[in-house]
XYZ file of C-alpha atoms in Angstrom:
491
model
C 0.000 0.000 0.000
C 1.694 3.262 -0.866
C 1.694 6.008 2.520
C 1.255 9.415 1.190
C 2.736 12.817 3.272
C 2.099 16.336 3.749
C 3.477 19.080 2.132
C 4.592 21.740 4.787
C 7.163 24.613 4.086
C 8.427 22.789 0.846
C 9.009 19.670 2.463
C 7.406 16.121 2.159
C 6.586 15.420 6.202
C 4.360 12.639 8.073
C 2.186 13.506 10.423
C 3.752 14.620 13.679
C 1.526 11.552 15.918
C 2.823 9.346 13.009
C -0.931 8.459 12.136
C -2.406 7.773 8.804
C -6.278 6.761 7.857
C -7.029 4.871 4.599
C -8.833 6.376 1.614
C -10.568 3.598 0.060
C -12.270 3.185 -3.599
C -15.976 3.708 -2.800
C -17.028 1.296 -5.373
C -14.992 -1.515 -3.986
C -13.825 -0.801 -0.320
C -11.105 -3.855 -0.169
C -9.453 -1.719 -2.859
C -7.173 1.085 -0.913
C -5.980 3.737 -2.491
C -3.319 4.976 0.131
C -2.506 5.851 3.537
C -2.291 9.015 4.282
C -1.102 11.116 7.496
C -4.170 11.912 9.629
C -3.125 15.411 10.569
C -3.348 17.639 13.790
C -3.120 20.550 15.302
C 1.111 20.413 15.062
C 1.329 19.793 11.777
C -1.529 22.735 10.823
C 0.969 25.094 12.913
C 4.001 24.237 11.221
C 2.271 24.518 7.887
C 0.414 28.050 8.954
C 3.643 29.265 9.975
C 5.675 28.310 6.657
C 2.752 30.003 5.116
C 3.274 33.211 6.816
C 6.855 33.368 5.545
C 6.244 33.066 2.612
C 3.907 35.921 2.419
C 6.401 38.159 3.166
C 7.993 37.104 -0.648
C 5.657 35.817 -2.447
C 3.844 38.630 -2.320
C 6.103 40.633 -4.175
C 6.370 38.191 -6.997
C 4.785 40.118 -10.197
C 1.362 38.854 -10.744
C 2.494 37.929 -14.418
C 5.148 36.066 -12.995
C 2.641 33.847 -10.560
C 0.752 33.644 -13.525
C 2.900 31.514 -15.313
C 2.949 29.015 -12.438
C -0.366 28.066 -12.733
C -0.385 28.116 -16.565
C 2.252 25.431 -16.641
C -0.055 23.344 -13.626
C -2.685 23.834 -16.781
C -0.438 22.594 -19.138
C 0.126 19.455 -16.598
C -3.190 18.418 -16.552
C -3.719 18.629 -19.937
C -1.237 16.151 -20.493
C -1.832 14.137 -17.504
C -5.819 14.662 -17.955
C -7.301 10.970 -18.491
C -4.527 9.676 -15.348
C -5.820 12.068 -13.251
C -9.739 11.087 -14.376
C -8.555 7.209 -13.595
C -7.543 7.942 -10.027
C -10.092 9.870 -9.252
C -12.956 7.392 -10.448
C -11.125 5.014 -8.507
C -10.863 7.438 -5.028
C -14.102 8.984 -5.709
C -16.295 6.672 -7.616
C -17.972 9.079 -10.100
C -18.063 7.764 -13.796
C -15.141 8.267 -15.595
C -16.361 10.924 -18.711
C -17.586 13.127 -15.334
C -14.285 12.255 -13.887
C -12.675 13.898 -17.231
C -15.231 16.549 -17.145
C -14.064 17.575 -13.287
C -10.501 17.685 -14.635
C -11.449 19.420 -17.453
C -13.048 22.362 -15.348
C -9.713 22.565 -13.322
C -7.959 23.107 -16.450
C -10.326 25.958 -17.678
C -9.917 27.687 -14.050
C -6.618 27.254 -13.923
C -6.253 29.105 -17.524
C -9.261 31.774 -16.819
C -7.420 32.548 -13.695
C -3.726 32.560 -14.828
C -5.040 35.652 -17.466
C -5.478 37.492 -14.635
C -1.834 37.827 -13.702
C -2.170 40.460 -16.590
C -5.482 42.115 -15.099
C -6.827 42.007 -11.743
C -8.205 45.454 -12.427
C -8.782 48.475 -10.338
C -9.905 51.750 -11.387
C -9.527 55.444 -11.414
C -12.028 57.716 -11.131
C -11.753 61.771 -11.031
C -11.501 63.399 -7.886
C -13.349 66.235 -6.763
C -10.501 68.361 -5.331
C -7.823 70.133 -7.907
C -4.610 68.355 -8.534
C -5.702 65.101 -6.589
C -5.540 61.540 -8.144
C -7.469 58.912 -7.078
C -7.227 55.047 -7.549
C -7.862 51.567 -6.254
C -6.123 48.293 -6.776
C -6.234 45.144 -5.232
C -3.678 43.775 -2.191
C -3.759 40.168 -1.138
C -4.910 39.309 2.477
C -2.112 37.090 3.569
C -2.313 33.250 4.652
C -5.832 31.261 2.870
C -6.997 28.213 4.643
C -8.546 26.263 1.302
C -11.074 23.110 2.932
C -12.508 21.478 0.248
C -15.067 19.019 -0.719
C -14.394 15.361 -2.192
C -17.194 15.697 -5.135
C -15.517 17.780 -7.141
C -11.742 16.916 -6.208
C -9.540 18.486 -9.221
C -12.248 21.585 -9.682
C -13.073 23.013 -6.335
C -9.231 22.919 -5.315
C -7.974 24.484 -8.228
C -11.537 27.292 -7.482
C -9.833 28.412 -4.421
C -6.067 27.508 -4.644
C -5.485 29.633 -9.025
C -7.349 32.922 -7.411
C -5.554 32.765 -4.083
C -2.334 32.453 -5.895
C -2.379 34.213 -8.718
C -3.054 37.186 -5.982
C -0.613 36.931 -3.764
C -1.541 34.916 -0.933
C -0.078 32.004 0.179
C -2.071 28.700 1.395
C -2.902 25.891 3.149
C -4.521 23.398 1.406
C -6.883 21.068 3.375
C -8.949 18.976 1.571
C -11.681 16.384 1.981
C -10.504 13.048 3.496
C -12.229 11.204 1.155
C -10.276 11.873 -1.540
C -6.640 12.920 -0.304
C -4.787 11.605 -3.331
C -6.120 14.102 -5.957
C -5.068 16.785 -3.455
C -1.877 15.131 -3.933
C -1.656 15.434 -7.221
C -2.545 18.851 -7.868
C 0.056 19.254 -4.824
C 2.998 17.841 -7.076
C 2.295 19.590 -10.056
C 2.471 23.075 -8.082
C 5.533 22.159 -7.243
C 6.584 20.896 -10.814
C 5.181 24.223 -11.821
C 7.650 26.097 -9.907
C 5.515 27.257 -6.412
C 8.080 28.249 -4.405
C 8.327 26.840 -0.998
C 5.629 27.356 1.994
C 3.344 29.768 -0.769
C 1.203 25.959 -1.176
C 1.228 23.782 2.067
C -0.676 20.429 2.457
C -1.878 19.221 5.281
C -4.366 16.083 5.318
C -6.677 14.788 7.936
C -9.652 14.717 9.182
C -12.122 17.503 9.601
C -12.148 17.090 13.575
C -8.468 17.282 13.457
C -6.933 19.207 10.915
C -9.743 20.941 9.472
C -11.074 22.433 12.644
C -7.204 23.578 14.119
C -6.951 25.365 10.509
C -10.073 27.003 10.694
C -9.038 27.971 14.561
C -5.526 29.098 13.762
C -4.212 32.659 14.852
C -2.265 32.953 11.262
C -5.063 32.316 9.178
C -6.306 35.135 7.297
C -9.215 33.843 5.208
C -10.823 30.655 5.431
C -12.114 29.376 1.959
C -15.095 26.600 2.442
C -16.959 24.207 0.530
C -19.153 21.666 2.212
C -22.325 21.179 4.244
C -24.385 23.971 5.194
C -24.322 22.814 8.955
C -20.625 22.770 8.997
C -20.146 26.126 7.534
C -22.329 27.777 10.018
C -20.040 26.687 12.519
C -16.911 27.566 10.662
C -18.486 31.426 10.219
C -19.210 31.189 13.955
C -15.655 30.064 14.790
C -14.183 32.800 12.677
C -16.153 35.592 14.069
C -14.707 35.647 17.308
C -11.170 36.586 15.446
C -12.685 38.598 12.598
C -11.418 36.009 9.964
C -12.594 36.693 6.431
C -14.480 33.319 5.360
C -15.777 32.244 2.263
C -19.082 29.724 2.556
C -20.140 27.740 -0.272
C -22.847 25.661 1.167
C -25.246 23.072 -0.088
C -28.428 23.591 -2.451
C -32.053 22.132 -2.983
C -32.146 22.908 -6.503
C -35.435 22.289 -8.612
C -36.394 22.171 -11.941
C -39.265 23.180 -12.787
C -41.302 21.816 -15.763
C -44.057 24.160 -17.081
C -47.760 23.117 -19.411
C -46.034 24.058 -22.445
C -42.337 22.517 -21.697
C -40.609 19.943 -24.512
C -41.110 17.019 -22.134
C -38.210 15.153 -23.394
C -36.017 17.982 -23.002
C -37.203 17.815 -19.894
C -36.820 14.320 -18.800
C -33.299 14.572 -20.084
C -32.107 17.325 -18.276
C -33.695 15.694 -14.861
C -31.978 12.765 -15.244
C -28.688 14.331 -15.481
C -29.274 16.479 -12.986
C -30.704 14.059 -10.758
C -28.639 11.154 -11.035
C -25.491 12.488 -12.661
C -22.427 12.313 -10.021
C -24.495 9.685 -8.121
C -27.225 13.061 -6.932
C -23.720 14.257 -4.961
C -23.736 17.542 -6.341
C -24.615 20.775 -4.006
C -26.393 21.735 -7.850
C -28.144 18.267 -7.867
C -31.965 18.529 -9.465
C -33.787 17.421 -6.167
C -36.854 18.831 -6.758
C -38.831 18.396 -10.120
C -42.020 21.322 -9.410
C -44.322 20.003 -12.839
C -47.805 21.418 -13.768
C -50.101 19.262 -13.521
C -51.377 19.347 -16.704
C -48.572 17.431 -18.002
C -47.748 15.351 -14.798
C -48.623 12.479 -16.188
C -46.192 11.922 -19.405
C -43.627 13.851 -17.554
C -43.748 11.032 -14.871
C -44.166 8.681 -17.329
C -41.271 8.948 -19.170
C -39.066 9.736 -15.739
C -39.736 6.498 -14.259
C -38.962 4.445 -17.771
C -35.552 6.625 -18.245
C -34.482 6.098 -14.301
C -35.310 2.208 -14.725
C -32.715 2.147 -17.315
C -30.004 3.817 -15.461
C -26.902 0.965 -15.259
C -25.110 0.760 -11.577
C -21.832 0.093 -11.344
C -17.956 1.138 -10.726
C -16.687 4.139 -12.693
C -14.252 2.956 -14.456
C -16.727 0.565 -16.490
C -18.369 2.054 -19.643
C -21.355 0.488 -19.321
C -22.002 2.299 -15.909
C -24.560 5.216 -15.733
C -24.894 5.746 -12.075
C -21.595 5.222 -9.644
C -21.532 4.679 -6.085
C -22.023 7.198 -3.391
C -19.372 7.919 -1.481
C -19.067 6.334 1.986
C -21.041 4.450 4.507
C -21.906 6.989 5.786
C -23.486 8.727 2.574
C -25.026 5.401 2.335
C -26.721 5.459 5.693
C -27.689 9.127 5.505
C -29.832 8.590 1.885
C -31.799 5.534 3.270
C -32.570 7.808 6.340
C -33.911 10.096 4.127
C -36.046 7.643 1.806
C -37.831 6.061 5.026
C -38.485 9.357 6.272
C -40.315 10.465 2.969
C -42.022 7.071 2.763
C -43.297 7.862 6.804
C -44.454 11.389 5.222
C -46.336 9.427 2.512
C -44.529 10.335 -0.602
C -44.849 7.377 -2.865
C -41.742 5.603 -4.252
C -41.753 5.148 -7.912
C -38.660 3.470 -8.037
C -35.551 2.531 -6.100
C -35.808 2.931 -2.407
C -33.311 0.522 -1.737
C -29.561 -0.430 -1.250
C -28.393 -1.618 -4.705
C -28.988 -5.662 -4.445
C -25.615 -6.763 -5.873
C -23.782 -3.497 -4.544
C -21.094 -6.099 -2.721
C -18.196 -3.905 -1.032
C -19.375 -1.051 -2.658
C -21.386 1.579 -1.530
C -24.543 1.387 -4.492
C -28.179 2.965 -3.711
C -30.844 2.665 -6.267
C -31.572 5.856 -8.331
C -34.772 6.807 -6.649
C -38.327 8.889 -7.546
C -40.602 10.207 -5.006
C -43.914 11.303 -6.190
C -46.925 12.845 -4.297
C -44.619 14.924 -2.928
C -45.690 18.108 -0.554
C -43.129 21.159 -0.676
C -43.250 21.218 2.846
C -42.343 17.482 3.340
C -38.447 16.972 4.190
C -37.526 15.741 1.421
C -38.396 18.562 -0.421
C -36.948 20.528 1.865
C -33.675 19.191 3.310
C -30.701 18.224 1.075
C -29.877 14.524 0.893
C -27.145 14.132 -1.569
C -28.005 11.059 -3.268
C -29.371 9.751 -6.304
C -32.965 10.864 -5.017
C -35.239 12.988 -6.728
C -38.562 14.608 -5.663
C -41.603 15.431 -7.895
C -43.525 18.230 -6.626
C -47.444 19.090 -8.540
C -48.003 22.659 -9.138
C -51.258 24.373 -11.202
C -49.355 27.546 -12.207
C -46.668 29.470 -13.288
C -47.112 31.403 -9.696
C -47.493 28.323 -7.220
C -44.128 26.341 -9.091
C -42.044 29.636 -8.394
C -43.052 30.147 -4.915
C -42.638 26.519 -4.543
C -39.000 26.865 -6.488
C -38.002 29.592 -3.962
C -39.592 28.167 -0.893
C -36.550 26.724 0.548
C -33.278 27.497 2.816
C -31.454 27.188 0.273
C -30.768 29.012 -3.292
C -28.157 28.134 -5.154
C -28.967 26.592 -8.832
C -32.920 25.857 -10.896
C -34.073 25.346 -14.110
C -37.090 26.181 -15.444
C -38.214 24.315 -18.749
C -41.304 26.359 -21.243
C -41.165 27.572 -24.531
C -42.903 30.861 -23.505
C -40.688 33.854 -23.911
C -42.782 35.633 -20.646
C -43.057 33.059 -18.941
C -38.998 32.582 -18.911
C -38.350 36.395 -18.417
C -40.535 36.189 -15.461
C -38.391 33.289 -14.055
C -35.364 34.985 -14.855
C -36.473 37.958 -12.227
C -38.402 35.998 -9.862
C -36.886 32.740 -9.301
C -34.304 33.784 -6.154
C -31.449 31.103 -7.146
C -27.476 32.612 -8.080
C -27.691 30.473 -10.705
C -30.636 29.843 -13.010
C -30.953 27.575 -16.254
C -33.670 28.005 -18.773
C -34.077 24.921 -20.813
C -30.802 23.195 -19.489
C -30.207 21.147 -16.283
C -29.560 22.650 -12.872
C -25.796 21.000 -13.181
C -23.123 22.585 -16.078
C -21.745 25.750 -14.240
C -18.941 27.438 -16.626
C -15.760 28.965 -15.392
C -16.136 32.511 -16.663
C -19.307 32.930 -14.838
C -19.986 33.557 -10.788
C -20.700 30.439 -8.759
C -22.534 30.525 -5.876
C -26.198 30.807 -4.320
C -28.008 33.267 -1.479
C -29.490 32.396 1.735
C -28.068 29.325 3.040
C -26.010 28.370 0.363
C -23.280 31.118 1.254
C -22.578 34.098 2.659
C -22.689 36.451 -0.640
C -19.317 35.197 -2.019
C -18.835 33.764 -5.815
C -16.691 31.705 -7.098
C -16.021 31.536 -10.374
C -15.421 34.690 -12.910
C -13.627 37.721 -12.016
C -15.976 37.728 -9.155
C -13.918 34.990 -7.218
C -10.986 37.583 -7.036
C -13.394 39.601 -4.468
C -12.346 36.819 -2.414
C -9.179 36.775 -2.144
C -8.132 40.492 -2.172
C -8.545 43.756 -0.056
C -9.170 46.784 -1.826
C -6.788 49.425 -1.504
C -7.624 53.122 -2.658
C -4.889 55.295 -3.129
C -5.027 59.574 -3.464
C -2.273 61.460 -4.554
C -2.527 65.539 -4.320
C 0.088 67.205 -6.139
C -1.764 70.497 -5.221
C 0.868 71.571 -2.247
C -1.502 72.420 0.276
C -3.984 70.335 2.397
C -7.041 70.131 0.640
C -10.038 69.326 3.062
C -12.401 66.738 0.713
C -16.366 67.881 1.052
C -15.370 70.811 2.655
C -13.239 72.775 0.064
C -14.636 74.426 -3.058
């Protein structure tokens, strides 16, 4: 079994305790990845405080010149693209074209966010005082704790790590325990790339140990999160007593919604993707499908026949629709939530179960509730599964207020060929992302990510919004006028 290590201060180093946990391939769990060192509140110190050196110099590094770090990680994973995919569907268990696809959107970040070495714009803007200059331009914060998720394990890393960078800051990297060796990776080609030492740490662990002395840490400037709504509540509550800046990107209960005069297959399409695509384990995962009545019926119709189809099995075989989720516990928490909709009295169209011949793996059945109320649970809390929800309505009116009648807002979709009736969406429909005739899954680089209410705290990632993020603004005046000129006072 190869025993992985962290990455502190430009150094390969084992835990301090000299413990390591497994990561384990979901779809066969006898299969082990790796052993890697289950981190504490030592080793976050020591990789804090190499962090905080570096600031001092990397800093001062021209942004063109950081710039071309992460274009040659780019480069990397372009040529190392359908490796990367492999181990991941192995760690992870997603199929391998949206293992490709994950890698592929870490490549276009890494790219979008390398141009902007060159950019990273401020402004001027006239003054209103004679012989006075005034400008703004963009500092970095300092040292970036970067916790990230194990769904997306190339893309969200390289969402928080290319910005932070490319800025100035220097970071350390903590990501999800369940999939430690893509961290890894992207790790060593950083340093391939040229990072210079303690500007990228590593530490791995668990989010009891390492993740919560990160978050905790004295030296930590901003504290960059993707994950569970309940968990970033208490990370923002952690980081208020010290006035950290934190980033939340939080979890979703996204719907599509299917209107009278929808394409139906369109439709259908777009909620099976979006439903079942990445096993449901997506915070943009189509949980909720809000349909008007009036074409209930066929919708539902061809649903069920199109989920009945759906193949189980490991990523890495291309006969495989649907992969496995990614733990036991994953496992445990969907079949909570399918015997609690059952005890609500939604019906179950299909699935409902543990996968029959799931062996080691961790398989559920892609699942369809229907005569579901929007203020049952499972249209209300997110499960993260390959469970879906279908939701009447009798009007436009009802399947908005339905569509925004959650905690959460982060992606919908809303499926008519009505030019009004999608222009009314488009302004009513409180989501930070919103689809019209597409899936609620498919985010692009160049665009803001992100969602309101519970699903952040007003952040984006994504676009030249993400560098908000990771940057103080700095406004600058210079008078040349000789004299002390009193602004809003003087004439």
């Amino acid at each position: 079994m190869n025993t992985f290590k962290n990455y502190i201060g430009g150094e390969w180093v084992s835990a301090r305790n000299g413990e390591t946990f497994n990561s384990v391939n979901p779809a066969d769990t006898t299969d082990i990845v790796g052993a890697f060192p289950r981190s504490g509140a030592e080793d976050v110190d020591a990789a804090v405080k190499a962090a905080r050196e570096a600031f001092a110099t990397w800093r001062l590094v021209p942004a063109p010149r950081r710039a071309e770090i992460l274009f040659r990680v780019g480069e990397m994973m372009v040529q190392r693209k359908e490796e990367l995919a492999r181990e991941m569907t192995r760690e992870m268990g997603k199929v391998l074209k949206e293992s490709r696809g994950d890698v592929q959107e870490a490549i276009d970040m890494v790219y979008f966010i390398a141009g902007e070495g060159r950019r990273q714009h401020g402004y001027t803007a006239p003054s209103e005082l004679p012989n006075k200059h005034g400008s703004c331009e963009r500092m970095p914060i300092g040292v970036v704790a970067a916790i990230t998720p194990w769904n997306f394990p190339s893309a969200i890393p390289i969402w928080k790590l290319a910005p932070a960078l490319v800025l100035g800051n220097t970071v350390v990297f903590k990501p999800a325990e369940d999939t430690p060796l893509m961290a890894h990776r992207l790790v060593e080609m950083f340093i391939e790339a040229g990072v210079p030492k303690g500007a990228l740490n590593l530490v791995q662990g668990l989010g009891e140990d390492a993740g919560a002395a990160l978050v905790d840490h004295d030296g930590v400037d901003l504290v960059s999160f993707t994950g569970s709504s309940e968990t970033g509540r208490l990370i923002a509550q952690q980081c208020a007593g010290s006035f950290k800046r934190v980033s939340l990107e939080m979890g979703g209960k996204n719907a599509v919604v299917v209107l009278e005069d929808a394409d139906i297959d369109l439709a259908v399409d777009a909620s099976i993707w979006g439903a079942f695509g990445t096993t449901g384990q997506r915070c943009t995962a189509s949980s909720r499908l809000i349909v008007h009545r009036a074409v209930l019926g066929q919708f539902t119709e061809r649903l069920l026949e199109r989920t009945k189809a759906l193949r189980l099995g490991a990523g890495d075989s291309a006969s495989t629709d649907v992969g496995p989720l990614i733990s036991a516990d994953a496992l445990k928490k969907v079949e909570y939530y399918v015997n609690v909709g059952k005890e609500e009295g939604a019906k179950v169209l299909c699935g409902g179960a543990v996968a029959p011949d799931a062996g080691t793996g961790h398989f559920y059945q892609p699942t369809i509730f229907a005569d579901v109320k929007p203020t049952m649970r499972v249209a209300q809390e997110e499960i993260f599964g390959p469970v879906t929800a279908i939701i009447p309505v009798d009007s436009v009116d009802e399947a908005i207020a339905v569509c925004n009648d959650v905690k959460f807002g982060l992606s919908a979709s809303v499926f008519t060929r009505n030019v009004n009736e999608a222009y009314r969406a488009m302004r009513d429909v409180y989501t930070g992302i919103l689809y019209i005739n597409a899936a609620t899954i498919g985010a692009e680089i160049q665009f803001p990510f992100g969602g309101t209410r519970n699903t952040g705290n007003g952040h984006r990632e994504g676009g030249a919004q993400v560098l908000d993020i990771f940057s103080e603004w700095k406004t600058i005046y210079v008078d040349y006028s000789g004299a002390v000129q009193k602004a809003q006072m003087d004439e």
